Amino acid sequence: MIEPGQSRPAKSDFSGRKIVYDEDGKPCRSCNTLLDFQLATGKIGTSRVQNSTQKISKAEPYAKDDPPDVELLGRSSWNLLHAVAASYPKAPTDLQKTEMKQFMTIFSHVYPCWWCAKDFDKFIRENAPRVDSREELGKWMCDAHNDVNRKLGKPIFDCNLWEKRWVNGWD
Amino acid sequence: MIEPGQSRPAKSDFSGRKIVYDEDGKPCRSCNTLLDFQLATGKIGTSRVQNSTQKISKAEPYAKDDPPDVELLGRSSWNLLHAVAASYPKAPTDLQKTEMKQFMTIFSHVYPCWWCAKDFDKFIRENAPRVDSREELGKWMCDAHNDVNRKLGKPIFDCNLWEKRWVNGWD
């Protein structure tokens, strides 16, 4: 459990940095910065970390950023949706299956770009979310994304590689 | 209605570019690129558009990007959540209220970073999503974001400015 006021549940320290782990004892990719994750998995050494620490801890006041346009909103949303699929259980409970179906349906109702939302709603009606396992959901999400790629004339992603792109990385 | 296979519902052309409009007849910010939106609202002239058109239409093959880390996932998710609040109806139906509450609750169950998800779940239990209007939801989302900012030692955003940041822009 996370105590109130605790910003990060550190189970281990590594060179003074706090690394967050998953239940299986592996470093959690979605819970750490890329730098911390690479450090904890031995992909980079401490020399690179020391050079970049200062940049991370420096808090800037808020810039006057404009609301996200359709492209930033799209990239942002796919980042979230694929990551949600990547962290979905390999053997979900009935409640988790129901909630995931609800989540995708409501997503198609509340997505801010109305024409994107209608397209996604149509895709879901014709291709019900496959929620029986992480593998199924990950590939379904990849198919959904490719449906949009096709409409926008963007390159099609090879869904056999979805785990490399969204779960494990390419190494 | 969007016809099958149509990638974008263009109600108007402007210098050969397709601009998507909201039901109220105004250019839709979440439905267009920032460039198209600025063009349609007269904020920039056509000379800037011609210089940047080539860059936009060039489709690159997929780079071997790694799965999002906690920071990219966080930025992406706040982009989506604030934009969802920004496009929420000013006078939502009961169904829309129910779905928004469900969406936020399920979000706190499926968010990939488990410690972030637990914190968000706790925030929601102590601060039920305010879904009676866009204004309410927008400010609630801003409060939720500041709760995280506070825990991470990041600057606090002035929630009186939420519409400038997430709905209308700063001009």
mmCIF file of C-alpha atoms in Angstrom:
data_model
loop_
_atom_site.group_PDB
_atom_site.id
_atom_site.type_symbol
_atom_site.label_atom_id
_atom_site.label_comp_id
_atom_site.label_asym_id
_atom_site.label_seq_id
_atom_site.Cartn_x
_atom_site.Cartn_y
_atom_site.Cartn_z
ATOM 1 C CA MET A 1 0.000 0.000 0.000
ATOM 2 C CA ILE A 2 1.061 3.576 -0.646
ATOM 3 C CA GLU A 3 1.052 5.820 2.402
ATOM 4 C CA PRO A 4 -0.620 9.246 2.083
ATOM 5 C CA GLY A 5 1.858 11.895 1.003
ATOM 6 C CA GLN A 6 4.314 9.344 -0.345
ATOM 7 C CA SER A 7 5.162 10.280 -3.894
ATOM 8 C CA ARG A 8 6.615 6.999 -5.020
ATOM 9 C CA PRO A 9 6.688 3.516 -3.501
ATOM 10 C CA ALA A 10 10.384 2.665 -3.528
ATOM 11 C CA LYS A 11 11.122 -0.993 -2.881
ATOM 12 C CA SER A 12 14.784 -0.605 -3.690
ATOM 13 C CA ASP A 13 17.412 2.036 -4.121
ATOM 14 C CA PHE A 14 20.027 1.906 -6.843
ATOM 15 C CA SER A 15 22.743 4.545 -6.826
ATOM 16 C CA GLY A 16 20.437 6.735 -4.743
ATOM 17 C CA ARG A 17 17.575 6.488 -7.266
ATOM 18 C CA LYS A 18 14.246 4.912 -6.385
ATOM 19 C CA ILE A 19 13.156 2.069 -8.656
ATOM 20 C CA VAL A 20 9.555 0.834 -8.655
ATOM 21 C CA TYR A 21 8.964 -2.905 -9.134
ATOM 22 C CA ASP A 22 6.005 -4.952 -10.332
ATOM 23 C CA GLU A 23 4.453 -7.726 -8.259
ATOM 24 C CA ASP A 24 6.618 -10.255 -10.104
ATOM 25 C CA GLY A 25 9.742 -8.495 -8.820
ATOM 26 C CA LYS A 26 10.739 -7.054 -12.197
ATOM 27 C CA PRO A 27 11.282 -3.296 -12.657
ATOM 28 C CA CYS A 28 7.986 -1.730 -13.785
ATOM 29 C CA ARG A 29 8.361 0.111 -17.085
ATOM 30 C CA SER A 30 5.197 2.198 -16.754
ATOM 31 C CA CYS A 31 6.093 3.167 -13.175
ATOM 32 C CA ASN A 32 9.637 4.481 -13.744
ATOM 33 C CA THR A 33 11.303 6.976 -16.040
ATOM 34 C CA LEU A 34 13.013 5.362 -19.029
ATOM 35 C CA LEU A 35 16.351 6.264 -17.449
ATOM 36 C CA ASP A 36 15.529 4.537 -14.142
ATOM 37 C CA PHE A 37 14.141 1.523 -15.979
ATOM 38 C CA GLN A 38 17.253 1.188 -18.144
ATOM 39 C CA LEU A 39 19.434 1.550 -15.074
ATOM 40 C CA ALA A 40 17.518 -1.079 -13.105
ATOM 41 C CA THR A 41 17.636 -3.545 -16.009
ATOM 42 C CA GLY A 42 21.347 -2.935 -16.580
ATOM 43 C CA LYS A 43 20.884 -1.460 -20.045
ATOM 44 C CA ILE A 44 22.876 1.643 -19.193
ATOM 45 C CA GLY A 45 25.573 2.456 -16.638
ATOM 46 C CA THR A 46 25.612 5.049 -13.875
ATOM 47 C CA SER A 47 27.802 7.540 -15.787
ATOM 48 C CA ARG A 48 24.936 8.413 -18.142
ATOM 49 C CA VAL A 49 22.581 8.805 -15.212
ATOM 50 C CA GLN A 50 24.764 11.331 -13.384
ATOM 51 C CA ASN A 51 24.841 13.558 -16.459
ATOM 52 C CA SER A 52 21.081 13.707 -16.779
ATOM 53 C CA THR A 53 19.963 13.916 -13.131
ATOM 54 C CA GLN A 54 20.069 17.686 -12.910
ATOM 55 C CA LYS A 55 17.833 18.152 -15.936
ATOM 56 C CA ILE A 56 15.135 15.922 -14.452
ATOM 57 C CA SER A 57 14.900 17.573 -11.038
ATOM 58 C CA LYS A 58 14.581 21.109 -12.400
ATOM 59 C CA ALA A 59 10.947 22.218 -12.177
ATOM 60 C CA GLU A 60 9.935 24.851 -14.741
ATOM 61 C CA PRO A 61 6.887 27.101 -14.307
ATOM 62 C CA TYR A 62 4.008 26.290 -16.635
ATOM 63 C CA ALA A 63 4.405 27.339 -20.255
ATOM 64 C CA LYS A 64 1.304 28.757 -21.972
ATOM 65 C CA ASP A 65 0.721 25.638 -24.038
ATOM 66 C CA ASP A 66 -2.317 25.548 -26.301
ATOM 67 C CA PRO A 67 -4.942 22.767 -26.000
ATOM 68 C CA PRO A 68 -3.837 19.592 -27.836
ATOM 69 C CA ASP A 69 -4.634 19.450 -31.559
ATOM 70 C CA VAL A 70 -5.906 16.304 -33.295
ATOM 71 C CA GLU A 71 -2.401 14.916 -33.827
ATOM 72 C CA LEU A 72 -1.105 15.379 -30.279
ATOM 73 C CA LEU A 73 -4.414 14.085 -28.941
ATOM 74 C CA GLY A 74 -4.150 11.021 -31.193
ATOM 75 C CA ARG A 75 -0.544 10.208 -30.251
ATOM 76 C CA SER A 76 -1.314 10.757 -26.565
ATOM 77 C CA SER A 77 -4.378 8.544 -26.640
ATOM 78 C CA TRP A 78 -2.688 5.678 -28.467
ATOM 79 C CA ASN A 79 0.169 5.835 -25.948
ATOM 80 C CA LEU A 80 -2.359 5.380 -23.167
ATOM 81 C CA LEU A 81 -4.531 2.751 -24.877
ATOM 82 C CA HIS A 82 -1.635 0.520 -25.975
ATOM 83 C CA ALA A 83 -0.053 0.825 -22.518
ATOM 84 C CA VAL A 84 -3.387 -0.148 -20.944
ATOM 85 C CA ALA A 85 -3.452 -3.252 -23.150
ATOM 86 C CA ALA A 86 0.211 -3.985 -22.341
ATOM 87 C CA SER A 87 -0.518 -4.015 -18.605
ATOM 88 C CA TYR A 88 -3.808 -5.939 -18.887
ATOM 89 C CA PRO A 89 -3.702 -9.318 -17.080
ATOM 90 C CA LYS A 90 -2.797 -12.463 -19.022
ATOM 91 C CA ALA A 91 -5.750 -14.149 -17.274
ATOM 92 C CA PRO A 92 -8.243 -11.371 -16.413
ATOM 93 C CA THR A 93 -11.189 -11.842 -14.041
ATOM 94 C CA ASP A 94 -14.764 -11.470 -15.302
ATOM 95 C CA LEU A 95 -14.912 -8.024 -13.666
ATOM 96 C CA GLN A 96 -11.722 -6.943 -15.436
ATOM 97 C CA LYS A 97 -13.135 -8.139 -18.771
ATOM 98 C CA THR A 98 -16.396 -6.267 -18.226
ATOM 99 C CA GLU A 99 -14.607 -3.092 -17.152
ATOM 100 C CA MET A 100 -12.265 -3.186 -20.151
ATOM 101 C CA LYS A 101 -15.196 -3.514 -22.565
ATOM 102 C CA GLN A 102 -16.989 -0.636 -20.798
ATOM 103 C CA PHE A 103 -13.836 1.463 -20.863
ATOM 104 C CA MET A 104 -13.376 1.090 -24.616
ATOM 105 C CA THR A 105 -17.075 1.771 -25.292
ATOM 106 C CA ILE A 106 -17.180 4.898 -23.118
ATOM 107 C CA PHE A 107 -13.866 5.992 -24.652
ATOM 108 C CA SER A 108 -15.584 6.010 -28.042
ATOM 109 C CA HIS A 109 -18.339 8.231 -26.572
ATOM 110 C CA VAL A 110 -16.152 10.805 -24.810
ATOM 111 C CA TYR A 111 -13.196 11.118 -27.185
ATOM 112 C CA PRO A 112 -12.830 14.859 -27.873
ATOM 113 C CA CYS A 113 -12.387 14.674 -31.667
ATOM 114 C CA TRP A 114 -15.987 13.916 -32.732
ATOM 115 C CA TRP A 115 -15.234 12.435 -36.155
ATOM 116 C CA CYS A 116 -12.468 10.227 -34.694
ATOM 117 C CA ALA A 117 -14.882 9.128 -31.943
ATOM 118 C CA LYS A 118 -17.587 8.165 -34.473
ATOM 119 C CA ASP A 119 -15.085 6.145 -36.493
ATOM 120 C CA PHE A 120 -13.884 4.389 -33.343
ATOM 121 C CA ASP A 121 -17.447 3.717 -32.213
ATOM 122 C CA LYS A 122 -18.138 2.126 -35.613
ATOM 123 C CA PHE A 123 -14.972 0.007 -35.352
ATOM 124 C CA ILE A 124 -16.000 -1.238 -31.907
ATOM 125 C CA ARG A 125 -19.501 -2.144 -33.098
ATOM 126 C CA GLU A 126 -18.048 -4.192 -35.958
ATOM 127 C CA ASN A 127 -15.075 -5.539 -33.974
ATOM 128 C CA ALA A 128 -15.979 -6.107 -30.316
ATOM 129 C CA PRO A 129 -12.972 -5.587 -28.011
ATOM 130 C CA ARG A 130 -11.233 -8.923 -27.407
ATOM 131 C CA VAL A 131 -10.666 -8.938 -23.665
ATOM 132 C CA ASP A 132 -10.001 -12.574 -22.759
ATOM 133 C CA SER A 133 -6.245 -12.069 -22.351
ATOM 134 C CA ARG A 134 -3.488 -9.471 -22.634
ATOM 135 C CA GLU A 135 -2.349 -11.027 -25.911
ATOM 136 C CA GLU A 136 -5.861 -10.719 -27.375
ATOM 137 C CA LEU A 137 -6.401 -7.151 -26.203
ATOM 138 C CA GLY A 138 -2.955 -6.055 -27.383
ATOM 139 C CA LYS A 139 -3.583 -7.378 -30.877
ATOM 140 C CA TRP A 140 -7.124 -5.976 -30.967
ATOM 141 C CA MET A 141 -5.754 -2.535 -30.035
ATOM 142 C CA CYS A 142 -3.134 -2.877 -32.763
ATOM 143 C CA ASP A 143 -5.890 -3.720 -35.284
ATOM 144 C CA ALA A 144 -7.928 -0.719 -34.102
ATOM 145 C CA HIS A 145 -4.901 1.557 -34.524
ATOM 146 C CA ASN A 146 -4.192 0.156 -38.002
ATOM 147 C CA ASP A 147 -7.815 0.815 -38.984
ATOM 148 C CA VAL A 148 -7.140 4.496 -38.279
ATOM 149 C CA ASN A 149 -3.700 4.359 -39.947
ATOM 150 C CA ARG A 150 -5.351 2.992 -43.089
ATOM 151 C CA LYS A 151 -7.930 5.802 -43.183
ATOM 152 C CA LEU A 152 -5.259 8.459 -42.689
ATOM 153 C CA GLY A 153 -2.862 6.944 -45.253
ATOM 154 C CA LYS A 154 -0.285 6.191 -42.549
ATOM 155 C CA PRO A 155 1.992 3.115 -42.519
ATOM 156 C CA ILE A 156 0.462 -0.112 -41.188
ATOM 157 C CA PHE A 157 2.142 -1.564 -38.083
ATOM 158 C CA ASP A 158 2.957 -5.295 -38.015
ATOM 159 C CA CYS A 159 0.779 -6.505 -35.120
ATOM 160 C CA ASN A 160 3.044 -9.514 -34.563
ATOM 161 C CA LEU A 161 5.492 -6.974 -33.119
ATOM 162 C CA TRP A 162 3.013 -5.340 -30.713
ATOM 163 C CA GLU A 163 4.735 -6.734 -27.594
ATOM 164 C CA LYS A 164 8.086 -5.279 -28.637
ATOM 165 C CA ARG A 165 6.531 -1.851 -29.250
ATOM 166 C CA TRP A 166 4.279 -1.719 -26.183
ATOM 167 C CA VAL A 167 5.441 -4.267 -23.578
ATOM 168 C CA ASN A 168 9.086 -5.332 -23.736
ATOM 169 C CA GLY A 169 10.952 -2.920 -25.988
ATOM 170 C CA TRP A 170 13.125 -3.866 -28.935
ATOM 171 C CA ASP A 171 16.315 -5.215 -27.332
ATOM 172 C CA MET B 1 -22.606 11.234 -40.542
ATOM 173 C CA ILE B 2 -19.270 9.916 -41.674
ATOM 174 C CA GLU B 3 -19.401 7.605 -44.666
ATOM 175 C CA PRO B 4 -17.397 4.360 -44.482
ATOM 176 C CA GLY B 5 -13.903 4.815 -45.820
ATOM 177 C CA GLN B 6 -14.020 8.580 -45.454
ATOM 178 C CA SER B 7 -11.009 9.650 -43.478
ATOM 179 C CA ARG B 8 -12.171 13.112 -42.496
ATOM 180 C CA PRO B 9 -15.542 14.862 -42.721
ATOM 181 C CA ALA B 10 -14.704 18.093 -44.513
ATOM 182 C CA LYS B 11 -17.481 20.654 -44.373
ATOM 183 C CA SER B 12 -15.346 23.349 -45.910
ATOM 184 C CA ASP B 13 -12.144 23.796 -47.828
ATOM 185 C CA PHE B 14 -9.736 26.645 -47.144
ATOM 186 C CA SER B 15 -6.761 27.023 -49.455
ATOM 187 C CA GLY B 16 -7.208 23.384 -50.406
ATOM 188 C CA ARG B 17 -7.037 22.178 -46.790
ATOM 189 C CA LYS B 18 -9.954 20.432 -45.116
ATOM 190 C CA ILE B 19 -11.215 22.054 -41.935
ATOM 191 C CA VAL B 20 -13.491 20.146 -39.538
ATOM 192 C CA TYR B 21 -16.198 22.116 -37.732
ATOM 193 C CA ASP B 22 -18.148 21.531 -34.525
ATOM 194 C CA GLU B 23 -21.929 21.434 -34.406
ATOM 195 C CA ASP B 24 -21.965 25.106 -33.435
ATOM 196 C CA GLY B 25 -20.224 25.970 -36.717
ATOM 197 C CA LYS B 26 -16.888 26.849 -35.115
ATOM 198 C CA PRO B 27 -13.642 25.129 -36.196
ATOM 199 C CA CYS B 28 -13.087 22.098 -33.938
ATOM 200 C CA ARG B 29 -9.737 22.266 -32.144
ATOM 201 C CA SER B 30 -9.575 18.559 -31.270
ATOM 202 C CA CYS B 31 -10.524 17.562 -34.818
ATOM 203 C CA ASN B 32 -7.904 19.544 -36.764
ATOM 204 C CA THR B 33 -4.148 19.972 -36.674
ATOM 205 C CA LEU B 34 -3.026 23.116 -34.850
ATOM 206 C CA LEU B 35 -2.000 24.547 -38.214
ATOM 207 C CA ASP B 36 -5.431 23.975 -39.793
ATOM 208 C CA PHE B 37 -7.159 25.331 -36.688
ATOM 209 C CA GLN B 38 -5.022 28.476 -36.661
ATOM 210 C CA LEU B 39 -5.647 28.938 -40.375
ATOM 211 C CA ALA B 40 -9.424 28.525 -40.020
ATOM 212 C CA THR B 41 -9.570 30.951 -37.108
ATOM 213 C CA GLY B 42 -7.427 33.530 -38.925
ATOM 214 C CA LYS B 43 -4.551 33.340 -36.436
ATOM 215 C CA ILE B 44 -1.978 32.675 -39.135
ATOM 216 C CA GLY B 45 -1.783 33.415 -42.859
ATOM 217 C CA THR B 46 -1.380 31.024 -45.787
ATOM 218 C CA SER B 47 2.352 31.713 -46.254
ATOM 219 C CA ARG B 48 3.231 29.804 -43.086
ATOM 220 C CA VAL B 49 1.007 26.933 -44.156
ATOM 221 C CA GLN B 50 2.720 26.469 -47.519
ATOM 222 C CA ASN B 51 6.104 26.140 -45.820
ATOM 223 C CA SER B 52 4.966 23.381 -43.527
ATOM 224 C CA THR B 53 2.693 21.306 -45.789
ATOM 225 C CA GLN B 54 5.445 19.064 -47.112
ATOM 226 C CA LYS B 55 6.605 18.051 -43.663
ATOM 227 C CA ILE B 56 3.112 16.956 -42.661
ATOM 228 C CA SER B 57 2.345 14.773 -45.672
ATOM 229 C CA LYS B 58 5.604 12.813 -45.510
ATOM 230 C CA ALA B 59 4.888 9.375 -44.033
ATOM 231 C CA GLU B 60 7.875 7.805 -42.271
ATOM 232 C CA PRO B 61 8.126 4.068 -41.614
ATOM 233 C CA TYR B 62 7.746 3.145 -37.955
ATOM 234 C CA ALA B 63 10.706 3.901 -35.714
ATOM 235 C CA LYS B 64 11.549 1.286 -33.086
ATOM 236 C CA ASP B 65 10.192 3.355 -30.221
ATOM 237 C CA ASP B 66 10.263 1.842 -26.745
ATOM 238 C CA PRO B 67 7.082 1.492 -24.674
ATOM 239 C CA PRO B 68 6.179 4.770 -22.903
ATOM 240 C CA ASP B 69 7.848 5.384 -19.544
ATOM 241 C CA VAL B 70 6.026 6.874 -16.541
ATOM 242 C CA GLU B 71 6.614 10.459 -17.690
ATOM 243 C CA LEU B 72 5.443 10.060 -21.298
ATOM 244 C CA LEU B 73 2.498 7.991 -20.075
ATOM 245 C CA GLY B 74 1.608 10.709 -17.559
ATOM 246 C CA ARG B 75 1.822 13.581 -20.065
ATOM 247 C CA SER B 76 -0.146 11.556 -22.639
ATOM 248 C CA SER B 77 -2.882 10.659 -20.185
ATOM 249 C CA TRP B 78 -3.335 14.200 -18.858
ATOM 250 C CA ASN B 79 -3.573 15.436 -22.454
ATOM 251 C CA LEU B 80 -6.411 13.000 -23.038
ATOM 252 C CA LEU B 81 -8.199 13.493 -19.700
ATOM 253 C CA HIS B 82 -8.158 17.305 -19.808
ATOM 254 C CA ALA B 83 -9.286 17.260 -23.448
ATOM 255 C CA VAL B 84 -12.127 14.888 -22.496
ATOM 256 C CA ALA B 85 -13.208 17.381 -19.820
ATOM 257 C CA ALA B 86 -12.846 20.280 -22.265
ATOM 258 C CA SER B 87 -15.230 18.636 -24.740
ATOM 259 C CA TYR B 88 -17.725 17.445 -22.087
ATOM 260 C CA PRO B 89 -21.200 19.014 -22.519
ATOM 261 C CA LYS B 90 -22.086 22.147 -20.573
ATOM 262 C CA ALA B 91 -25.414 20.457 -19.751
ATOM 263 C CA PRO B 92 -24.766 16.685 -19.861
ATOM 264 C CA THR B 93 -27.539 14.072 -19.881
ATOM 265 C CA ASP B 94 -27.877 11.583 -17.027
ATOM 266 C CA LEU B 95 -26.309 8.918 -19.248
ATOM 267 C CA GLN B 96 -23.335 11.162 -19.996
ATOM 268 C CA LYS B 97 -22.874 11.847 -16.272
ATOM 269 C CA THR B 98 -23.017 8.145 -15.448
ATOM 270 C CA GLU B 99 -20.593 7.233 -18.223
ATOM 271 C CA MET B 100 -18.103 9.921 -17.203
ATOM 272 C CA LYS B 101 -18.098 8.674 -13.604
ATOM 273 C CA GLN B 102 -17.625 5.090 -14.830
ATOM 274 C CA PHE B 103 -14.855 6.173 -17.187
ATOM 275 C CA MET B 104 -12.856 7.875 -14.430
ATOM 276 C CA THR B 105 -13.348 4.945 -12.055
ATOM 277 C CA ILE B 106 -12.300 2.327 -14.605
ATOM 278 C CA PHE B 107 -9.396 4.577 -15.621
ATOM 279 C CA SER B 108 -8.110 4.321 -12.046
ATOM 280 C CA HIS B 109 -8.332 0.509 -12.308
ATOM 281 C CA VAL B 110 -6.604 0.025 -15.664
ATOM 282 C CA TYR B 111 -3.932 2.749 -15.597
ATOM 283 C CA PRO B 112 -0.640 0.989 -16.399
ATOM 284 C CA CYS B 113 1.512 2.563 -13.666
ATOM 285 C CA TRP B 114 0.206 0.710 -10.618
ATOM 286 C CA TRP B 115 1.309 3.171 -7.940
ATOM 287 C CA CYS B 116 -0.109 6.097 -9.945
ATOM 288 C CA ALA B 117 -3.366 4.152 -10.380
ATOM 289 C CA LYS B 118 -3.642 3.507 -6.627
ATOM 290 C CA ASP B 119 -3.080 7.171 -5.864
ATOM 291 C CA PHE B 120 -5.710 8.171 -8.430
ATOM 292 C CA ASP B 121 -8.163 5.593 -7.084
ATOM 293 C CA LYS B 122 -7.680 7.068 -3.596
ATOM 294 C CA PHE B 123 -8.213 10.610 -4.931
ATOM 295 C CA ILE B 124 -11.449 9.549 -6.639
ATOM 296 C CA ARG B 125 -12.766 7.865 -3.475
ATOM 297 C CA GLU B 126 -12.126 11.035 -1.473
ATOM 298 C CA ASN B 127 -13.135 13.451 -4.257
ATOM 299 C CA ALA B 128 -15.939 12.005 -6.404
ATOM 300 C CA PRO B 129 -15.734 13.223 -10.029
ATOM 301 C CA ARG B 130 -17.901 16.334 -10.464
ATOM 302 C CA VAL B 131 -19.783 15.622 -13.654
ATOM 303 C CA ASP B 132 -22.752 18.035 -13.621
ATOM 304 C CA SER B 133 -21.193 20.372 -16.195
ATOM 305 C CA ARG B 134 -18.094 20.943 -18.307
ATOM 306 C CA GLU B 135 -16.986 23.718 -15.950
ATOM 307 C CA GLU B 136 -17.236 21.366 -12.953
ATOM 308 C CA LEU B 137 -15.467 18.471 -14.628
ATOM 309 C CA GLY B 138 -12.712 20.713 -16.003
ATOM 310 C CA LYS B 139 -11.952 22.111 -12.564
ATOM 311 C CA TRP B 140 -12.180 18.690 -10.918
ATOM 312 C CA MET B 141 -9.654 17.351 -13.434
ATOM 313 C CA CYS B 142 -7.394 20.303 -12.718
ATOM 314 C CA ASP B 143 -7.624 19.546 -8.977
ATOM 315 C CA ALA B 144 -6.834 15.866 -9.637
ATOM 316 C CA HIS B 145 -3.784 16.867 -11.701
ATOM 317 C CA ASN B 146 -2.596 19.286 -8.995
ATOM 318 C CA ASP B 147 -2.921 16.506 -6.415
ATOM 319 C CA VAL B 148 -0.344 14.573 -8.454
ATOM 320 C CA ASN B 149 1.765 17.707 -9.054
ATOM 321 C CA ARG B 150 1.915 18.267 -5.307
ATOM 322 C CA LYS B 151 3.077 14.691 -4.630
ATOM 323 C CA LEU B 152 5.754 14.918 -7.317
ATOM 324 C CA GLY B 153 6.979 18.364 -6.236
ATOM 325 C CA LYS B 154 5.858 19.909 -9.520
ATOM 326 C CA PRO B 155 4.406 23.443 -9.879
ATOM 327 C CA ILE B 156 0.701 23.838 -9.075
ATOM 328 C CA PHE B 157 -1.499 25.007 -11.974
ATOM 329 C CA ASP B 158 -3.984 27.853 -11.361
ATOM 330 C CA CYS B 159 -7.303 26.094 -11.998
ATOM 331 C CA ASN B 160 -9.011 29.419 -12.787
ATOM 332 C CA LEU B 161 -7.023 29.250 -16.041
ATOM 333 C CA TRP B 162 -8.101 25.699 -17.010
ATOM 334 C CA GLU B 163 -10.239 26.873 -19.949
ATOM 335 C CA LYS B 164 -7.326 28.794 -21.477
ATOM 336 C CA ARG B 165 -5.040 25.768 -21.164
ATOM 337 C CA TRP B 166 -7.488 23.090 -22.302
ATOM 338 C CA VAL B 167 -10.409 24.693 -24.186
ATOM 339 C CA ASN B 168 -9.760 28.085 -25.788
ATOM 340 C CA GLY B 169 -6.011 28.682 -25.854
ATOM 341 C CA TRP B 170 -4.253 31.768 -24.493
ATOM 342 C CA ASP B 171 -5.005 34.460 -27.078
#
